[in-house]
Coordinates of C-alpha atoms in Angstrom, one line a residue:
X2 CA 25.9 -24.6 -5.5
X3 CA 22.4 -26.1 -6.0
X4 CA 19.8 -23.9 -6.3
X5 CA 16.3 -24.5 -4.9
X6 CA 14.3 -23.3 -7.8
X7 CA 15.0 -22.6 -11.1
X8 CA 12.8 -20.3 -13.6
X9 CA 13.4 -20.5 -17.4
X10 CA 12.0 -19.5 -20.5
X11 CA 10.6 -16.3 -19.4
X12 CA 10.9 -13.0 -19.6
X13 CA 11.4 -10.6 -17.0
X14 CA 10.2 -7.1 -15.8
X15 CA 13.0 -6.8 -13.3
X16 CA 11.7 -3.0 -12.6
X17 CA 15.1 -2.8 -11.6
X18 CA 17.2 0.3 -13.9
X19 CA 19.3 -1.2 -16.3
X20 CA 18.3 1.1 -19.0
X21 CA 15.9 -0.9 -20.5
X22 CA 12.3 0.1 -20.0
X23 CA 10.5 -2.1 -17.1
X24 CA 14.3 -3.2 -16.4
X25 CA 12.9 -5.7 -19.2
X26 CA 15.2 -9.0 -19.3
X27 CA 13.8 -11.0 -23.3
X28 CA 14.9 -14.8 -22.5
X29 CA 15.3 -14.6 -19.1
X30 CA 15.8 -17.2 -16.2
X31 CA 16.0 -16.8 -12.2
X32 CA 17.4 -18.7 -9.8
X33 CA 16.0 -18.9 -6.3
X34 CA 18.0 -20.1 -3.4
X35 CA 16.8 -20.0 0.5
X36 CA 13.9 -17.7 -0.3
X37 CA 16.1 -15.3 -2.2
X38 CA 16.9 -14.4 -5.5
X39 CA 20.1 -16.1 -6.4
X40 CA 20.7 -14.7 -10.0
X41 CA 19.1 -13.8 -12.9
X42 CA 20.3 -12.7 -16.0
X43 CA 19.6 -13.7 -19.7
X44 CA 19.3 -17.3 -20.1
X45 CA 22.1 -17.7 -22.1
X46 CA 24.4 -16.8 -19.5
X47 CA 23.0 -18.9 -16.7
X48 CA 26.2 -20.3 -15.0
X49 CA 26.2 -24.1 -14.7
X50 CA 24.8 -25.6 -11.7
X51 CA 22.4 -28.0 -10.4
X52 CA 18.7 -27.8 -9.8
X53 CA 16.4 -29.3 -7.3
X54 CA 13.7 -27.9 -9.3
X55 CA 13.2 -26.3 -13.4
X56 CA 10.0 -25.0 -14.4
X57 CA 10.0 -23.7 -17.8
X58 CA 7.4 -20.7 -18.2
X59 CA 6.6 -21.1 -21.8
X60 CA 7.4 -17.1 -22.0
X61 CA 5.6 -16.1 -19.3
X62 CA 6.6 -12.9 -17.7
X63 CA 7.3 -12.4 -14.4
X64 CA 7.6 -9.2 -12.1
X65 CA 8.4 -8.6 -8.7
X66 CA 5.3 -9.6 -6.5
X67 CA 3.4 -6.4 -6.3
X68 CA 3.2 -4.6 -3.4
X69 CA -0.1 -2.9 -2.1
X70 CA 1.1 -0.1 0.4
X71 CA -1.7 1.7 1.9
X72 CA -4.8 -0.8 2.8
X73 CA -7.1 -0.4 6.1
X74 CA -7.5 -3.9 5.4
X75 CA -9.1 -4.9 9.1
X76 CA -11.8 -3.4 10.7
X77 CA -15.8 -4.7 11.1
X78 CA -18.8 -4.4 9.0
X79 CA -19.4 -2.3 5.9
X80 CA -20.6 1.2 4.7
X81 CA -22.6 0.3 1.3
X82 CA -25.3 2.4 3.2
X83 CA -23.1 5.2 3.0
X84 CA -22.5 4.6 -0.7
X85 CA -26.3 4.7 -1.2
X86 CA -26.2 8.3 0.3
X87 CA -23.1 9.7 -1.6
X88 CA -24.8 8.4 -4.6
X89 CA -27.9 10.8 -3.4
X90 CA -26.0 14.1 -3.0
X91 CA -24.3 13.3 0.3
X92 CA -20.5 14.4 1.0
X93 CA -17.4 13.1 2.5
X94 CA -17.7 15.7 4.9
X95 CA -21.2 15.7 5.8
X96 CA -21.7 12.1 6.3
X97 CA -19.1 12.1 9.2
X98 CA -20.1 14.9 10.4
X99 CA -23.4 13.4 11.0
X100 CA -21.7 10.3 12.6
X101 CA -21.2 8.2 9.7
X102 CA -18.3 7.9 7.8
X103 CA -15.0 6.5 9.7
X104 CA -17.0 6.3 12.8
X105 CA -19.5 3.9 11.9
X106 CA -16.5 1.6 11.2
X107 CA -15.0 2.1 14.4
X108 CA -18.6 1.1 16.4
X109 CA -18.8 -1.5 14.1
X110 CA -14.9 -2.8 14.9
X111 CA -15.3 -1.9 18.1
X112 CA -17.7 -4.4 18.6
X113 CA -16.0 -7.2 16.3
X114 CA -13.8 -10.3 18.4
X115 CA -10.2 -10.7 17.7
X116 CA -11.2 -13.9 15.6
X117 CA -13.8 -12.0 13.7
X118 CA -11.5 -9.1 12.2
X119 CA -8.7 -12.0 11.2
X120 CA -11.4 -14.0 9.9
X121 CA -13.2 -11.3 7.8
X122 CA -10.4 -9.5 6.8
X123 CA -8.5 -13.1 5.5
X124 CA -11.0 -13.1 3.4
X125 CA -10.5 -9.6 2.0
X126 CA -7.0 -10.4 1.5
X127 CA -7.4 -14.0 -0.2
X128 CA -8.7 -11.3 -3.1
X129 CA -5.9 -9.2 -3.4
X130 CA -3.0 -12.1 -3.3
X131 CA -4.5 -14.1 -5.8
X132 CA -3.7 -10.8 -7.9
X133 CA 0.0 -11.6 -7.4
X134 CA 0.1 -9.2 -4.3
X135 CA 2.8 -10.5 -1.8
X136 CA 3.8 -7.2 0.6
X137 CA 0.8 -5.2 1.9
X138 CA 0.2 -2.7 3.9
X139 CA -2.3 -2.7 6.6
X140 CA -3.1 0.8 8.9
X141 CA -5.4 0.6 12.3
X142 CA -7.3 3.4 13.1
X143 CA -10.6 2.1 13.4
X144 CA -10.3 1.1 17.3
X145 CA -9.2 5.3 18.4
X146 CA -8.5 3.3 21.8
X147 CA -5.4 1.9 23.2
X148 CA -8.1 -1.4 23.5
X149 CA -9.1 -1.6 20.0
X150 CA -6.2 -0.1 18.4
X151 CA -4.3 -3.3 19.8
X152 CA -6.9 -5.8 18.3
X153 CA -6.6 -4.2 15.3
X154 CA -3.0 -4.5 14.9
X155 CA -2.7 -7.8 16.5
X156 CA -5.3 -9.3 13.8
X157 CA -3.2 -7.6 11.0
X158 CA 0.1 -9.0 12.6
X159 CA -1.8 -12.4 12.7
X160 CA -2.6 -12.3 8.8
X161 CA 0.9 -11.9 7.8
X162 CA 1.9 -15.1 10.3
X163 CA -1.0 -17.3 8.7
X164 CA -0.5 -16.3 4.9
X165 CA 2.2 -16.3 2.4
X166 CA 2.3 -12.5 2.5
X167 CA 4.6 -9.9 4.4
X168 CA 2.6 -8.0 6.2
X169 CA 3.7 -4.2 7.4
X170 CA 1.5 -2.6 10.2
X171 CA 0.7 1.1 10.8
X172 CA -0.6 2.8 13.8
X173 CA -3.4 5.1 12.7
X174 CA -4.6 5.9 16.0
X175 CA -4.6 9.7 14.7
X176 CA -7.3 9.0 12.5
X177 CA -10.9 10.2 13.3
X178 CA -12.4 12.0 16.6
X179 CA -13.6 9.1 19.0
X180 CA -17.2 10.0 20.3
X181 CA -16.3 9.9 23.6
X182 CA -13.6 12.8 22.6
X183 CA -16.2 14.9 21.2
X184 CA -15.1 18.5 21.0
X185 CA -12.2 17.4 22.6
X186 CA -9.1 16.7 20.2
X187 CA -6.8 17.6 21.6
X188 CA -7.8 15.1 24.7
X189 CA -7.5 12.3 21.9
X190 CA -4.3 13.7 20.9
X191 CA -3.1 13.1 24.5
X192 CA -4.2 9.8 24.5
X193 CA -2.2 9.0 21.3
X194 CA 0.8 10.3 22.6
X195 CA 0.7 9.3 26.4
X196 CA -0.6 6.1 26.1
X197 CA -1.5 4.3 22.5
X198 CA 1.4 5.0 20.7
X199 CA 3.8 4.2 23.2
X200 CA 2.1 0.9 23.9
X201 CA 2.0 -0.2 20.5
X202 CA 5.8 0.3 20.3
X203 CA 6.4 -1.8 23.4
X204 CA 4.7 -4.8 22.4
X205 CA 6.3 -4.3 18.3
X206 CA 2.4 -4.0 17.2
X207 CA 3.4 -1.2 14.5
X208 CA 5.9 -1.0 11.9
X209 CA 5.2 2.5 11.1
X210 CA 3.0 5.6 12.2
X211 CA 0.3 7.5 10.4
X212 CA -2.1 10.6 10.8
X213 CA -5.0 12.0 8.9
X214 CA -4.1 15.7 9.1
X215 CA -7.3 17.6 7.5
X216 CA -10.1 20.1 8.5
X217 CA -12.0 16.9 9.1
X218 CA -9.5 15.4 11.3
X219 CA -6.3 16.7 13.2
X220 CA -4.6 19.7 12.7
X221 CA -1.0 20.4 11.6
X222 CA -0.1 21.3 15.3
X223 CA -1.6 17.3 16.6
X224 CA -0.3 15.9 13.6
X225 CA 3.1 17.6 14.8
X226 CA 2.7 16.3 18.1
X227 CA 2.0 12.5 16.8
X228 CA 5.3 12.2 14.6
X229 CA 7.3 13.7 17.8
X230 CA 5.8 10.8 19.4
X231 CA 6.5 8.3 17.1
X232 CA 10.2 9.9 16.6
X233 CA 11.3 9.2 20.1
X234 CA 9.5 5.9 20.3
X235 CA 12.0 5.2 16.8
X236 CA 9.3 4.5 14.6
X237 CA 8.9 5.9 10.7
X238 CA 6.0 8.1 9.7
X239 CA 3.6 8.0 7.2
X240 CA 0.8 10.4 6.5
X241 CA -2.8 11.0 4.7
X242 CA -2.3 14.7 3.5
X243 CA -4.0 17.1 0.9
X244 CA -6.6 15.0 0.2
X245 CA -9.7 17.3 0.6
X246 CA -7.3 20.3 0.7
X247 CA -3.9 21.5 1.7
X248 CA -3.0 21.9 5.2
X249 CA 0.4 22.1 4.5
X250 CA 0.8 18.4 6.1
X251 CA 3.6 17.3 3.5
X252 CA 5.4 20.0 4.5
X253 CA 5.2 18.8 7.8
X254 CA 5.5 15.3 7.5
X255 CA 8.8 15.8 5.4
X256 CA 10.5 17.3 8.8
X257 CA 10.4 14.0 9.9
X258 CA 11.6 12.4 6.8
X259 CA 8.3 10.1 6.0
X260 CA 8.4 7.6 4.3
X261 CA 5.3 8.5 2.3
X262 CA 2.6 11.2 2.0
X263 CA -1.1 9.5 0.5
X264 CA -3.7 10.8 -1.7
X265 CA -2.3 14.2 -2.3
X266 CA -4.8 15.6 -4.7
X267 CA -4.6 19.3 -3.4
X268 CA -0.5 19.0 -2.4
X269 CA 1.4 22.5 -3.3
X270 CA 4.9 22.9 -5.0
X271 CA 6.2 23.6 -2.0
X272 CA 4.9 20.3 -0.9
X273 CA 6.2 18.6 -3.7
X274 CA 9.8 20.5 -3.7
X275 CA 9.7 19.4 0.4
X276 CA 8.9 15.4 -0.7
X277 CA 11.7 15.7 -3.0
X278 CA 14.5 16.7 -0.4
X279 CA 12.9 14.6 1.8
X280 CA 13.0 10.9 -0.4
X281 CA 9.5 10.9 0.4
X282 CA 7.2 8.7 -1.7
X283 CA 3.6 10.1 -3.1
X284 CA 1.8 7.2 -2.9
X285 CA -1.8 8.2 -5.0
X286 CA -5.0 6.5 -4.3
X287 CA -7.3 6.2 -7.7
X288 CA -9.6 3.9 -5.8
X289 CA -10.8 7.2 -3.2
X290 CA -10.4 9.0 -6.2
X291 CA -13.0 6.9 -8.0
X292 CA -15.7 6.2 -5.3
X293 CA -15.6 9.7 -3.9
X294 CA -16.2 11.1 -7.4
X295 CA -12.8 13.6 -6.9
X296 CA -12.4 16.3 -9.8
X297 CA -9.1 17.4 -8.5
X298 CA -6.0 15.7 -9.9
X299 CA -3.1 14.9 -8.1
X300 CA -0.3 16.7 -10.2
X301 CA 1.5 14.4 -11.7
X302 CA 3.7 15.9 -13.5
X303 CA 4.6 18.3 -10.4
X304 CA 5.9 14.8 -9.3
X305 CA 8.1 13.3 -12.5
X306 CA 9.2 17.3 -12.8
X307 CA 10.9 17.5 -8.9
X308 CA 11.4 13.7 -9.4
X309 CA 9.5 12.3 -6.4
X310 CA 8.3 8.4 -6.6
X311 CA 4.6 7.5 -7.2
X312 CA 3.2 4.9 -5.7
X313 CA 0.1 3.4 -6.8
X314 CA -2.2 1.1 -4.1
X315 CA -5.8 0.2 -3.3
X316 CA -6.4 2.3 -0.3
X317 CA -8.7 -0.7 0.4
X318 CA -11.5 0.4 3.5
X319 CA -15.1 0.1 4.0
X320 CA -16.2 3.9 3.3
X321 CA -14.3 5.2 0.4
X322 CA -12.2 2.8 -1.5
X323 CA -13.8 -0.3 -1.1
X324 CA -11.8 -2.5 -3.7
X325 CA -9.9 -6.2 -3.6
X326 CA -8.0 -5.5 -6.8
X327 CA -4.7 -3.5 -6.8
X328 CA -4.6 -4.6 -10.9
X329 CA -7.6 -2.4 -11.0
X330 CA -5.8 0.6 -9.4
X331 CA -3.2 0.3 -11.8
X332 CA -5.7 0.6 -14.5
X333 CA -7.6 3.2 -13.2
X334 CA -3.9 5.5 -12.8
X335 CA -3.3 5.2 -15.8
X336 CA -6.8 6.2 -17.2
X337 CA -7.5 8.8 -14.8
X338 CA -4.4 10.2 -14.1
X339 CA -2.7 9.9 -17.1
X340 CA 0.7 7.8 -16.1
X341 CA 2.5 5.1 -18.2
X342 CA 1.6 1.6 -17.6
X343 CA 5.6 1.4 -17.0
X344 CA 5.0 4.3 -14.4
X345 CA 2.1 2.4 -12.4
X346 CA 4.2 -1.1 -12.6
X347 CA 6.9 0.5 -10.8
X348 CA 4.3 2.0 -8.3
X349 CA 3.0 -1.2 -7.3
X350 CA 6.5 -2.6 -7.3
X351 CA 9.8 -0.6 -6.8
X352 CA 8.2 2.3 -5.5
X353 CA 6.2 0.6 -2.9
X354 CA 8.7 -0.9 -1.4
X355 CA 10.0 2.3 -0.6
X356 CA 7.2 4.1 0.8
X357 CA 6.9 1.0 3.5
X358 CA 10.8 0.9 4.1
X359 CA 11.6 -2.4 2.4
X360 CA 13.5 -0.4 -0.8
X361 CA 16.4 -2.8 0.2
X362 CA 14.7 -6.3 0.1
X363 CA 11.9 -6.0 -1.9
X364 CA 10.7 -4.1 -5.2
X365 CA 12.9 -5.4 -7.9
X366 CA 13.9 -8.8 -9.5
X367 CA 17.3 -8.6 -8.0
X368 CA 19.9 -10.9 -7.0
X369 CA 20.5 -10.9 -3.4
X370 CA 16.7 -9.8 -3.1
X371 CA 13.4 -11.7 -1.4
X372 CA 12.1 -13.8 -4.2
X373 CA 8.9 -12.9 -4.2
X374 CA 7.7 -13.2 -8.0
X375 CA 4.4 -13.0 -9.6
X376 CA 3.9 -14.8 -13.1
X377 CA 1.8 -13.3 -15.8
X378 CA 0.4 -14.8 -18.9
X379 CA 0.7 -11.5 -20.9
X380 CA 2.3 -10.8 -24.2
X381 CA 3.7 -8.0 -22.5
X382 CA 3.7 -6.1 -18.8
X383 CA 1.6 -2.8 -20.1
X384 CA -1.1 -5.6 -20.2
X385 CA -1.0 -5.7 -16.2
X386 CA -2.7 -2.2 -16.6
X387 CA -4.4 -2.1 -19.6
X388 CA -7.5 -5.1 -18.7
X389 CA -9.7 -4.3 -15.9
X390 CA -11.6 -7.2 -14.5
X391 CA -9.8 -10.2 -15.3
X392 CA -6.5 -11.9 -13.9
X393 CA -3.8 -12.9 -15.8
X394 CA -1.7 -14.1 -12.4
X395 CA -0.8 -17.3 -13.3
X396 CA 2.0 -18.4 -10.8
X397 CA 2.8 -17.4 -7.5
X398 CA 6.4 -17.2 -5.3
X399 CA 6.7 -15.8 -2.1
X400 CA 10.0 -16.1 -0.7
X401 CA 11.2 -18.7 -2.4
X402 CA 8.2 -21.1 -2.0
X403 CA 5.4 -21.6 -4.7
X404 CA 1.9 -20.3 -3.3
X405 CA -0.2 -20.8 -7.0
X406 CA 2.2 -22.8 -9.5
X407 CA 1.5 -22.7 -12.7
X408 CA -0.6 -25.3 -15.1

């Protein structure tokens, strides 16, 4: 056999569990064949074979490309108006109840082209790949019309064909009160069911389905209504619950096994024991946290205790997490809520992977696995989380092929 690319003196944070903390491998070397990993082991044991390529890393570590899995990544204009208010006093609440908030994006998105959301949005996303981020996530929800809803998920569908990323799309038509629903949700709720949803399945738009389930948005009984939707169309469900307070969503959400529950500040025991049965990921969002000036915790070690998965991510959008740097998030976890820089590696990494349905491909340094790998010039991984502000990325692989080699 002759393997495509060859990585060596390196070391690597497999984040797979082979009892070593960050499934650590000192002396390392990978070898990449047709876009997968092909083996990696200690260097020492590399079996003999040919190369078409050896780049010795001088140390470097590498991880698994990180993986940012909840982003509302497309949608038009910006809200640093609305930043200026929350700064002033204003709430969450009260700023879309007075027609800011989520539905100033959608006017705003509404009126964008096709070509404007890829093209502003690209940018957005140059950011965050430079960071070593290869998978993302990226939720609609800012069209709440069959019309816009499409455009939205065809420009995210269009970023993952036009950069070396893997792009996974989410249907968040259940996501805010369209204007022309006002006092009405359960008309909306119609729509979703009857005619978005449906329509987004048939032309493979949406990899996944999400809701906002909160007093601000819909209620466990529409969310209910959205996942039976989404169950007999075959998709997998995701969901934003108890993040301003608990409506018993999670509970909910793990009926239909989801794949994740996001944010989860104000999430019960019984919600946690529920994401436990269910294999359902938490995936926490320190970025919301931050900008929304949040008191209440997320309980963490309600998580490690029941021995549910965190998941770290940007929750990049225009109104309340308006950030390009998952490297950041990971920081601010571990500051603000108190996890292990090995904890939010894993969330960005392993445990990602898992809340988008990719557990099997993606995730780990693993043979048999995509080689997507990220390249760090740190002494040691807990470094990924403990600078804010800089990038120590300094090589790139996405499936196989170099995106940003290294100097």
């Amino acid at each position: 056999m002759t393997w495509d690319v060859l990585l060596t003196d390196c070391r690597a944070a497999t984040m797979a569990e082979n009892g070593q903390p960050y499934g650590a491998i000192d002396d390392a070397a990978v070898a990449i064949t047709g876009g997968k990993i092909a083996w990696i082991g200690k260097r020492a044991d590399l079996p003999s074979s040919d190369s078409k390529e050896t780049v010795k890393l001088g140390g470097r570590w590498v991880t698994p490309g990180l993986i940012d899995c909840h982003t509302h990544l497309v949608y038009g204009g910006d809200r640093a108006a609305e930043f200026e208010l929350r700064l002033k006093g204003a709430t969450y609440e009260e700023i879309a109840k007075a027609g800011g908030g989520i539905a100033s994006t959608v006017k705003a998105t509404r009126a964008a082209s096709l070509d404007d959301l890829v093209a502003s949005a690209g940018k957005r996303l140059a950011e965050l790949t430079a960071e070593g981020v290869t998978t993302i996530e990226i939720k609609s929800g800012y069209g709440l019309s069959l019309e816009h809803e499409r455009k939205q998920l065809t420009a995210a569908r269009k970023l993952g064909e036009s950069n070396p990323v893997t792009v996974r799309t989410t249907c968040l038509a259940a996501h805010a009160l369209p204007a022309e629903f006002a006092g009405n949700s359960d008309g909306y709720i119609d729509l979703v069911c009857n005619d978005i949803l449906p329509a987004i399945a048939r032309e493979n738009l949406a990899d996944a389905v999400d809701a906002f389930c909160e007093k601000i948005a819909f209620s466990t009984a529409q969310t209910r209504r959205v996942f039976e939707t989404a169950k007999r169309l075959g998709l997998p469900v995701k969901l934003h619950a108890e993040q301003l307070s608990d409506q018993g969503g999670t509970e909910l959400a793990t009926e239909f096994n989801a794949l994740s529950c996001d944010h989860l500040e104000y999430v019960s025991e019984a919600g946690i024991d529920a994401m436990a049965k269910a294999g359902t990921i938490a995936v926490l969002l320190p970025g919301a946290f931050y900008a929304l000036r949040e008191t209440k915790l997320p309980p963490i070690d309600g998580f490690r205790k029941a021995g549910v998965p965190i998941a770290i991510s940007t929750d990049h959008n225009p109104g309340t997490s308006p950030t390009l740097s998952l490297l950041l998030m990971l920081s601010m976890a571990t500051t603000f809520f108190r996890m292990t820089p090995e904890e939010v590696l894993l969330g960005a990494t392993r445990h990602a992977a898992k809340a988008l349905g990719l557990q099997q491909s993606h995730g780990m340094l693993k043979t048999g696995m995509a080689a997507d790998i990220a390249i760090w010039s740190v002494d040691r991984p807990a470094e990924l989380s403990y600078w804010f502000g800089g990038n120590p990325c300094a090589g790139i692989i996405k499936s196989g092929a170099w995106v940003k080699q290294c100097a």
